[in-house]
Coordinates of C-alpha atoms and ligand atoms in Angstrom, one line a residue:
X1 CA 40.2 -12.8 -81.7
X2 CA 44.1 -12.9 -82.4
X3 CA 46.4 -11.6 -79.6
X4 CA 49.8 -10.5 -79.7
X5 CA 52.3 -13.5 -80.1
X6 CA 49.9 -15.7 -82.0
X7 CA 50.8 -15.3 -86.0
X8 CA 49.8 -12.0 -86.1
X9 CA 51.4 -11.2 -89.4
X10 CA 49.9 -8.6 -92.5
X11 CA 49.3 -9.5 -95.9
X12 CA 52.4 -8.8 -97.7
X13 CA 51.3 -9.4 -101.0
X14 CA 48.0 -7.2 -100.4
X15 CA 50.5 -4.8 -99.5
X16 CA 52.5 -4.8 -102.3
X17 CA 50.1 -5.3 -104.8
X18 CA 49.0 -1.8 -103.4
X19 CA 52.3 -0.1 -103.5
X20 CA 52.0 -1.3 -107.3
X21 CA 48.6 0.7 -108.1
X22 CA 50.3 3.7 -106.1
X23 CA 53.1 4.0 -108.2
X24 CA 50.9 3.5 -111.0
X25 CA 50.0 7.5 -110.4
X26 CA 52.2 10.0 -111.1
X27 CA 54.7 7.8 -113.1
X28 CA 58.6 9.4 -113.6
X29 CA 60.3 8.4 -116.9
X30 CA 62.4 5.8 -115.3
X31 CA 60.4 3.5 -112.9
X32 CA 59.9 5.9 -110.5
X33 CA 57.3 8.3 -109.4
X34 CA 57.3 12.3 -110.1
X35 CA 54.0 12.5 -108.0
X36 CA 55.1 15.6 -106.1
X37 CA 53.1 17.6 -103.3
X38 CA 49.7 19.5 -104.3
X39 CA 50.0 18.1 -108.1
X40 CA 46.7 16.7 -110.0
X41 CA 48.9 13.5 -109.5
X42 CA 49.4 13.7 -105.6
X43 CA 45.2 14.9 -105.5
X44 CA 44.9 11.6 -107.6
X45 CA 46.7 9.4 -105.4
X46 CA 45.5 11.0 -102.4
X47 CA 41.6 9.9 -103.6
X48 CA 42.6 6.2 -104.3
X49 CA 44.1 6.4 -100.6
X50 CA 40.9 7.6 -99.6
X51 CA 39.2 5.3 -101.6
X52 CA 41.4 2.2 -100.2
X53 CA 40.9 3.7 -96.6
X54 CA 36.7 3.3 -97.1
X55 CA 36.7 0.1 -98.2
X56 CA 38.5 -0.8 -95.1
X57 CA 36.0 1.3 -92.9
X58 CA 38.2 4.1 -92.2
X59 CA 36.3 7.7 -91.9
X60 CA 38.0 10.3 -93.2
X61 CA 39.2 14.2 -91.9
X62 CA 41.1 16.5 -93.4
X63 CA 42.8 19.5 -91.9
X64 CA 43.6 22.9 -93.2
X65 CA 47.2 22.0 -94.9
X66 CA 45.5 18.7 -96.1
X67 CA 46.9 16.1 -93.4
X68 CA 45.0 13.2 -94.4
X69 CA 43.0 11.3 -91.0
X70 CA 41.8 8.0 -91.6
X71 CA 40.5 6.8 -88.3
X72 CA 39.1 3.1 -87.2
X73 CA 37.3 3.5 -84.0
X74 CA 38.9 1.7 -80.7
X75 CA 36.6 0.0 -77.9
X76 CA 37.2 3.1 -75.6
X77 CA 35.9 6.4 -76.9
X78 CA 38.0 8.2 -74.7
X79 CA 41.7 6.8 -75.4
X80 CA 43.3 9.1 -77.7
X81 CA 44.7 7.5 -80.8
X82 CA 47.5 5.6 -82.2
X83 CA 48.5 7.3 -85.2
X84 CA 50.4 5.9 -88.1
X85 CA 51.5 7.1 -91.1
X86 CA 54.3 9.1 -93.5
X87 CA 53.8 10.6 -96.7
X88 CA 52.3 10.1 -100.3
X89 CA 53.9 12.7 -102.3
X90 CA 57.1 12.3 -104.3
X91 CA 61.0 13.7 -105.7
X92 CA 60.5 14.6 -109.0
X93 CA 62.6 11.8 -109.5
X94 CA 61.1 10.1 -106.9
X95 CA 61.2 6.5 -106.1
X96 CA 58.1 4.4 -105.4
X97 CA 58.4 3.6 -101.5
X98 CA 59.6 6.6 -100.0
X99 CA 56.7 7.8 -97.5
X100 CA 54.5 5.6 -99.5
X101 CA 55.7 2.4 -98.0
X102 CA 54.3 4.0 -94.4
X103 CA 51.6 5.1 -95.6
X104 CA 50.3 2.1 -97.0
X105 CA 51.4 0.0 -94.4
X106 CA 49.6 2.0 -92.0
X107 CA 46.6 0.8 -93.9
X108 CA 47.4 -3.1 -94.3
X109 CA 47.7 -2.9 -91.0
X110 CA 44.2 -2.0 -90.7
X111 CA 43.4 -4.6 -93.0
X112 CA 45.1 -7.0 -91.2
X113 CA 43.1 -6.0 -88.1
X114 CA 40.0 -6.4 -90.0
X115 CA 40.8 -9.5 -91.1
X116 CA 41.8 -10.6 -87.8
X117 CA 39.1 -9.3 -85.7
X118 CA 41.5 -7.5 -83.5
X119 CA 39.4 -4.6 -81.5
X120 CA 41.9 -2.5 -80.3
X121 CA 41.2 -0.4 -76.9
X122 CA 42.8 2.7 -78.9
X123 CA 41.4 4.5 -81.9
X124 CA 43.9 3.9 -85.1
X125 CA 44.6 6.6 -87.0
X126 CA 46.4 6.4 -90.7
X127 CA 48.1 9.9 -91.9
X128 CA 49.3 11.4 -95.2
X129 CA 50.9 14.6 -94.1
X130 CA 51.1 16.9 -97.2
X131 CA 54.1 18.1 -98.4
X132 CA 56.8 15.7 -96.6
X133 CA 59.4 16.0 -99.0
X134 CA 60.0 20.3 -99.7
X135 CA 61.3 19.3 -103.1
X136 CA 58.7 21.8 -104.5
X137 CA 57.8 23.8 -101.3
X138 CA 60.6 24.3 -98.5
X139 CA 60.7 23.1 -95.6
X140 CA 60.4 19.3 -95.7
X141 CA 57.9 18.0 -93.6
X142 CA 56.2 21.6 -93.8
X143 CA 52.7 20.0 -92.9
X144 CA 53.9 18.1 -90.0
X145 CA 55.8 21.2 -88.8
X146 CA 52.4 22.9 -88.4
X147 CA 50.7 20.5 -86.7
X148 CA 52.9 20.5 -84.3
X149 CA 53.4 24.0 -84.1
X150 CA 56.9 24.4 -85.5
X151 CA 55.1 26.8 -87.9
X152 CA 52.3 28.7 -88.7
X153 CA 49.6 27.8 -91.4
X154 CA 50.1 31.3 -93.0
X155 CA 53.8 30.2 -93.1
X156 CA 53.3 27.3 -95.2
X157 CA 50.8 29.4 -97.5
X158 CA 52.9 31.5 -98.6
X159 CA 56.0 29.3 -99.2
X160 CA 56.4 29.6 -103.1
X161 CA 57.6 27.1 -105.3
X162 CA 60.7 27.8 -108.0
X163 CA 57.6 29.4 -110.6
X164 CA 56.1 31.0 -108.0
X165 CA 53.3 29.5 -107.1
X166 CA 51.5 29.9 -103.0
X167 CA 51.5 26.6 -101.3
X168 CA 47.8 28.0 -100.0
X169 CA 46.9 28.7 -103.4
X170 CA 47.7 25.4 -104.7
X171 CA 46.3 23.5 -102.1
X172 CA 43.2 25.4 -102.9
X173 CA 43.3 24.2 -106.3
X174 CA 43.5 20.8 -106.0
X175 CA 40.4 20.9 -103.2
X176 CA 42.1 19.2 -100.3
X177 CA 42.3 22.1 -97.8
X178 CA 40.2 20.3 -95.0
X179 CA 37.7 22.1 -92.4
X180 CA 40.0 20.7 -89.4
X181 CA 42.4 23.1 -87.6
X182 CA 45.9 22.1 -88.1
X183 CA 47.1 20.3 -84.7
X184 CA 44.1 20.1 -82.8
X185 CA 43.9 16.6 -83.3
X186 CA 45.8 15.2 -80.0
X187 CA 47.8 11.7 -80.3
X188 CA 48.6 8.7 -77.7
X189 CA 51.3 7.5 -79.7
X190 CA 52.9 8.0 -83.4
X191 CA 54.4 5.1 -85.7
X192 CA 56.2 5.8 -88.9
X193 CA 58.0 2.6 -91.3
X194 CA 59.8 3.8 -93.8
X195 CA 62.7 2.7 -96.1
X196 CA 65.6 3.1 -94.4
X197 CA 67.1 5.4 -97.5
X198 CA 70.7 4.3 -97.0
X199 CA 73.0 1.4 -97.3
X200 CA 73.4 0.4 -93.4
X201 CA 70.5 -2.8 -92.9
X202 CA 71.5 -4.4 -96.2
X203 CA 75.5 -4.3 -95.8
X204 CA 74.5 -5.7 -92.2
X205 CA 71.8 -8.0 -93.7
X206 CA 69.4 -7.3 -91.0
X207 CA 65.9 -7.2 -91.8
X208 CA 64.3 -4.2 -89.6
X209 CA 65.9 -1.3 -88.3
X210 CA 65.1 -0.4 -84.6
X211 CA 65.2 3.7 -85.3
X212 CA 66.2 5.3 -81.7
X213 CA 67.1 8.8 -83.5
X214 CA 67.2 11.5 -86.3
X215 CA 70.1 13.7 -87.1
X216 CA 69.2 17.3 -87.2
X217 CA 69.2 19.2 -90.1
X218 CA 69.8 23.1 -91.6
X219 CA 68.9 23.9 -95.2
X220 CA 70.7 27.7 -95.4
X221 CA 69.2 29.2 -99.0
X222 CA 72.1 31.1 -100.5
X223 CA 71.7 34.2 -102.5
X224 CA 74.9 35.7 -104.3
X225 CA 74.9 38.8 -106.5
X226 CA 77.1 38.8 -109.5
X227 CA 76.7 41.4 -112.4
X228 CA 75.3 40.4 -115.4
X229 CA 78.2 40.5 -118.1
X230 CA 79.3 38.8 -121.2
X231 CA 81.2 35.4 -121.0
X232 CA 83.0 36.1 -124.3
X233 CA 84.0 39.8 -124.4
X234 CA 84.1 40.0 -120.7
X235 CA 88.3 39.7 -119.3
X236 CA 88.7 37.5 -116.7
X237 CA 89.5 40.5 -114.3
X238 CA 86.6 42.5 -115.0
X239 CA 84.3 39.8 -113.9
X240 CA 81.9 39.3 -110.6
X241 CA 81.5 35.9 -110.9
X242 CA 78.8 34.5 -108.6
X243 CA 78.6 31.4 -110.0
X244 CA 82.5 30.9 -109.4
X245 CA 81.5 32.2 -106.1
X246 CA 78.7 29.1 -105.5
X247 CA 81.4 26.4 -107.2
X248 CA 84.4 27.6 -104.1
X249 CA 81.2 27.4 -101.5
X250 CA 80.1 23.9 -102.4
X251 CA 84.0 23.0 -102.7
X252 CA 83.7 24.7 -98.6
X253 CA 80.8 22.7 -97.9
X254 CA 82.2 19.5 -98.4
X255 CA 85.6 20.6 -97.0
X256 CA 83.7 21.0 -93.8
X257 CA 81.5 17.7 -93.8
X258 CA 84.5 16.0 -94.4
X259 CA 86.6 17.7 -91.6
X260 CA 83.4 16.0 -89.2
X261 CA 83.5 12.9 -90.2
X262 CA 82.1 10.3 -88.5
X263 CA 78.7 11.2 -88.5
X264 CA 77.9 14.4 -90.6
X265 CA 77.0 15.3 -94.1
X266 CA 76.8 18.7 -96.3
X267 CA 75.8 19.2 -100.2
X268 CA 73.8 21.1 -102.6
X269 CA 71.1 19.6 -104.6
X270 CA 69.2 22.8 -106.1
X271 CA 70.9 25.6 -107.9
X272 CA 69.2 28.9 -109.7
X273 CA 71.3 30.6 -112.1
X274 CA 70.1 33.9 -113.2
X275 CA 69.4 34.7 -116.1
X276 CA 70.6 31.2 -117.0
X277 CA 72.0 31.6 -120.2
X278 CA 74.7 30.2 -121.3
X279 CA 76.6 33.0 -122.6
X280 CA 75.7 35.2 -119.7
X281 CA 78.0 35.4 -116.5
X282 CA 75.0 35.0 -114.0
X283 CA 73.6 38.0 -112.2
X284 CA 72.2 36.0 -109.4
X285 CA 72.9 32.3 -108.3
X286 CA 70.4 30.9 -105.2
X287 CA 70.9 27.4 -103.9
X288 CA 70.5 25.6 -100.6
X289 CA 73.0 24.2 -98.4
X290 CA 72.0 20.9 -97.0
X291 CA 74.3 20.1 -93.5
X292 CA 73.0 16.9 -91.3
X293 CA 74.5 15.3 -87.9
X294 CA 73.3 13.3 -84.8
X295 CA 75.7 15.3 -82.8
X296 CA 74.1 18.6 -82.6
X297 CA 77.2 20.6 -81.5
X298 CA 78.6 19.5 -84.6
X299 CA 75.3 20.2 -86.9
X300 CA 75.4 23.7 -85.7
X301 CA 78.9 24.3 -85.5
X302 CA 79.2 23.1 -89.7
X303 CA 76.2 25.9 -89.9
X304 CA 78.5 28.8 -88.2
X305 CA 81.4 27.8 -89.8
X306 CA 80.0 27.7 -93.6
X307 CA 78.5 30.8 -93.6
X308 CA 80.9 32.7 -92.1
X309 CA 83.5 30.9 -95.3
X310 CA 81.3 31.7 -97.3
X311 CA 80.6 35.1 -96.5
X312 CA 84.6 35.5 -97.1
X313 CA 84.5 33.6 -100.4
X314 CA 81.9 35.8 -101.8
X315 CA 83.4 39.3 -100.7
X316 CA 86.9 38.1 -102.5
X317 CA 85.0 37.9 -105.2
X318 CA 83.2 41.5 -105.1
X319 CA 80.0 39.3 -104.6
X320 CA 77.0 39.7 -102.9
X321 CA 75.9 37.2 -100.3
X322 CA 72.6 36.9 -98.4
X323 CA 71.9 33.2 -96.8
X324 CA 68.4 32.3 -95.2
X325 CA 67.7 29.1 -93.0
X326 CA 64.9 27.9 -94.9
X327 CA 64.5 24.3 -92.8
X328 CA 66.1 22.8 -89.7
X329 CA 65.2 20.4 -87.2
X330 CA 67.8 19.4 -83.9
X331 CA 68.8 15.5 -83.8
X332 CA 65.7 13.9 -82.3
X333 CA 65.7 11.2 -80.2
X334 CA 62.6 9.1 -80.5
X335 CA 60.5 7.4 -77.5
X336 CA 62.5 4.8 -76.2
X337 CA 58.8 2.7 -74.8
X338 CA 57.7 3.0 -78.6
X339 CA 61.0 1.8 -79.4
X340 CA 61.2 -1.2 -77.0
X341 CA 58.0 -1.8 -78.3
X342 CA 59.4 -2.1 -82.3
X343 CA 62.3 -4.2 -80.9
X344 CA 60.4 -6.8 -79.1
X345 CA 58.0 -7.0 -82.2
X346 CA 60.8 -7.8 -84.2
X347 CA 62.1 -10.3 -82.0
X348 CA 58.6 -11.9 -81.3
X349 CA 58.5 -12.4 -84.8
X350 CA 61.9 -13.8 -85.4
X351 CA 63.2 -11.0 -87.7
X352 CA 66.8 -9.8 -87.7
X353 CA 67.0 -6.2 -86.1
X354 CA 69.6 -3.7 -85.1
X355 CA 69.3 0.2 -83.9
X356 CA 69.6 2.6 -86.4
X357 CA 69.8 6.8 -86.5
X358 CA 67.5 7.6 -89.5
X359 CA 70.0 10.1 -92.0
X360 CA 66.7 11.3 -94.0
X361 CA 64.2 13.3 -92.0
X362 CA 60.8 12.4 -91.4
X363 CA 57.4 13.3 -90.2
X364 CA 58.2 11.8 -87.3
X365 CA 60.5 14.1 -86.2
X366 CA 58.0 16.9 -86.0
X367 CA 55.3 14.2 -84.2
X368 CA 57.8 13.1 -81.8
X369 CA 57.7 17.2 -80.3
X370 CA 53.8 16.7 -79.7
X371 CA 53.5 13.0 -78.7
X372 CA 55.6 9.6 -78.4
X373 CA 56.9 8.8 -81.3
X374 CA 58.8 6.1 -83.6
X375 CA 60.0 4.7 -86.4
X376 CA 60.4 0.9 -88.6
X377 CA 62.7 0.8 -91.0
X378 CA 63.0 -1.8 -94.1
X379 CA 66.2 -2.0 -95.9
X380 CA 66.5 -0.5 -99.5
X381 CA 68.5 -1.9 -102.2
X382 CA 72.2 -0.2 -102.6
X383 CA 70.8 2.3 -100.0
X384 CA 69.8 4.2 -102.8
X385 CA 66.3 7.2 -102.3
X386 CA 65.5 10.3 -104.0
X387 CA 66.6 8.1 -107.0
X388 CA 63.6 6.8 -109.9
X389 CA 66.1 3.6 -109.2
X390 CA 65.2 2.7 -105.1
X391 CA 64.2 -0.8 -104.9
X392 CA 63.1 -2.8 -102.0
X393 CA 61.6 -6.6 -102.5
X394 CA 58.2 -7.5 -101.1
X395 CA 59.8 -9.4 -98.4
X396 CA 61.6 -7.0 -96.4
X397 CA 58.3 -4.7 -97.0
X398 CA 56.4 -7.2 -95.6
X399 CA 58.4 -7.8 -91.9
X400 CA 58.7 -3.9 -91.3
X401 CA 54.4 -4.5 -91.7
X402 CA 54.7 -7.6 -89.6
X403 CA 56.4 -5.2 -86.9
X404 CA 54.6 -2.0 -87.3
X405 CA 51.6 -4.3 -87.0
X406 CA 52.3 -5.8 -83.7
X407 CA 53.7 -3.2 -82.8
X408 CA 50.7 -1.1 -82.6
X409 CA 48.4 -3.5 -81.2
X410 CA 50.7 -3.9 -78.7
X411 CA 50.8 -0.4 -77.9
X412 CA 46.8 0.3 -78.7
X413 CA 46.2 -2.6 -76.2
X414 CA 43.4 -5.2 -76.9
Ligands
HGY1 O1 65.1 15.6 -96.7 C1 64.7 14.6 -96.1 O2 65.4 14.0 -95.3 C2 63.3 14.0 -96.4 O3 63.5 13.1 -97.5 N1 62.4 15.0 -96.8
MN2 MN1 60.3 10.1 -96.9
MN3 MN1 62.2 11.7 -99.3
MN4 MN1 68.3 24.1 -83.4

């Protein structure tokens, strides 16, 4: 039986060849995946992941917001799992290795255990949490934010999607709302590898990124009330614009980032114009502030500062303004045993490594309040995500397995 330190490495082109079929589901128009959360497409990938998992001798649960559990039994019945996992669903314009990368590679690991004979003292767990990314339902990581308790499972029901439709209801539709309570489960330790989703590893040419933290995050959902008017017969002073009133607050948003640099972001990536016509001065514009730092006085000091500007933008205007915090996590700050662990893997195995604070948000974050928790990252090429265009190569997919691998044995002891 193989122990930690002999060439204890995965199958990379196993691994790859499975990222391949994944992708294959759910297809965008560019390369990339539109395989997004409680879609016939994200059901369909979720069943060859189950299917995949069975082969390998996983048995399956299933919670009550579809958290996918694929366990492999350890030598002690009594040590609580290792889990290790992300997420399968998709941007619209997704890419193909964004949560699918950790998923999958939470199973090749298990394959490589298999093959291996490696009889860990811990149970292994492999997880896709529903609904990581909140493209369709906000919050992101909504499912991993129930399990551990951050909200409740009639919460994420009734989250609504941009045509209305219940999060409950159309988990319900696509049959994957499990018998298991949400967060009952209990874990030893959680791993997560994911792409790292920015340009960092690549310009420094190292291989695996050693993630000791998370910035925070707030997503504040504006709502501004214009009046309906004409945008020919209309004079300019007659008008209450809130879509000028959204344009000036954007402009404020990234006057702010930029007044914290280093280390903090701020943008919009969803707008609503109502009615949405283009000869109509809109009556209502909604759209979500996104404001990220490591530094949390500075995360929640951007928050305070944008909407009380904005607040002032929209009442020069004669507009109203309503703003909701529809998702935030603090910075996190991940396990540092878990995260010696990842380093010394990485050394072990001869791979070039440095520390790294994730700027995406992950699953992780949410595990890391109920358990130990880390993350692997692989670099991506350009640093380019949420883009039909995000590339990785096989190799650098194949050493963040190599690590998560012995990483995990490591940790699940043999
Ligand atoms: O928004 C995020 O950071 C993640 O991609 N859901
Ligand atoms: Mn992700
Ligand atoms: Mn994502
Ligand atoms: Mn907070």
């Amino acid at each position: 039986m193989a122990a930690p330190g002999q060439n204890m490495r995965v199958n990379a082109d196993r691994l790859w060849d499975s990222l391949m079929d994944m992708a294959k589901i759910g297809p965008g128009i560019a390369g990339g995946n539109n395989r997004q959360t409680l879609t016939d497409a994200d059901s369909e990938g979720r069943k060859l992941f189950q299917s995949w998992c069975e082969a390998a001798g996983l048995t399956m649960g299933v919670d009550k917001i579809g958290n996918m559990f694929m366990t492999r039994p350890g030598t002690d019945p009594d040590a609580l799992p290792i889990y290790v996992g992300s997420h399968l669903d998709t941007q619209p314009t997704g890419g193909k290795y964004d949560g699918v990368l950790g998923v999958l590679a939470g199973l090749e690991v298990i394959r490589s255990m298999n093959d291996l004979n490696i009889k860990t003292k811990h149970p292994i767990v492999v997880v896709n949490w529903t609904n990581e990314e909140g493209a369709r339902f906000a919050p992101a990581m909504l499912a991993s934010g129930v399990f551990a308790g951050i909200h409740s499972l009639d919460y994420a029901y009734d989250r609504k999607d941009m045509e209305g439709l219940r999060f409950g209801d159309e988990l319900a539709r696509i049959c994957w709302i499990g018998d298991e309570e949400v967060g009952a489960r209990k874990m030893h330790a959680y791993f997560e590898y994911h792409i790292e989703q920015g340009p960092i590893l690549e310009a420094e040419e190292k291989q695996i990124g050693v993630v000791t933290h998370c910035q925070g995050l707030w997503w504040l959902e504006f709502a501004l009330t214009g009046r309906e008017a004409h945008t020919g017969s209309t004079p300019m002073n007659m008008r209450v614009n809130a879509g000028l009133a959204m344009a000036r607050i954007m402009e404020m948003v990234q006057t702010v980032a930029m007044e914290n640099q280093p280390g903090c972001v701020g943008g919009v990536g969803q707008v609503k114009f109502s009615p949405n016509s283009r000869n109509v001065l809109p009556g209502t514009v909604i759209f979500t502030v996104d404001i990220r730092s490591p530094d949390q006085t500075k995360l929640d000091g951007m928050r305070a500062r944008i909407e009380k500007e904005a607040a002032a933008i929209a009442e020069a205007l004669g507009v109203g303004c309503s703003v909701e915090a529809v998702g935030h996590f603090d910075p996190v700050t991940f396990d540092p045993t878990l995260v010696s662990a990842v380093r010394k893997a990485a050394e072990d195995l001869g791979y070039s490594h440095m520390n790294l604070i994730s700027g995406a948000g992950h699953d992780a974050c949410w595990a890391a309040k109920v358990a130990p928790a880390t993350m692997v990252m692989c670099p991506c090429v350009g640093g380019l995500s949420h883009n039909e265009a995000e590339e990785i190569s096989k190799e650098w997919a194949g050493a963040g397995a190599d690590v998560l691998l012995r990483a995990v044995v490591e940790t699940a002891g043999i």
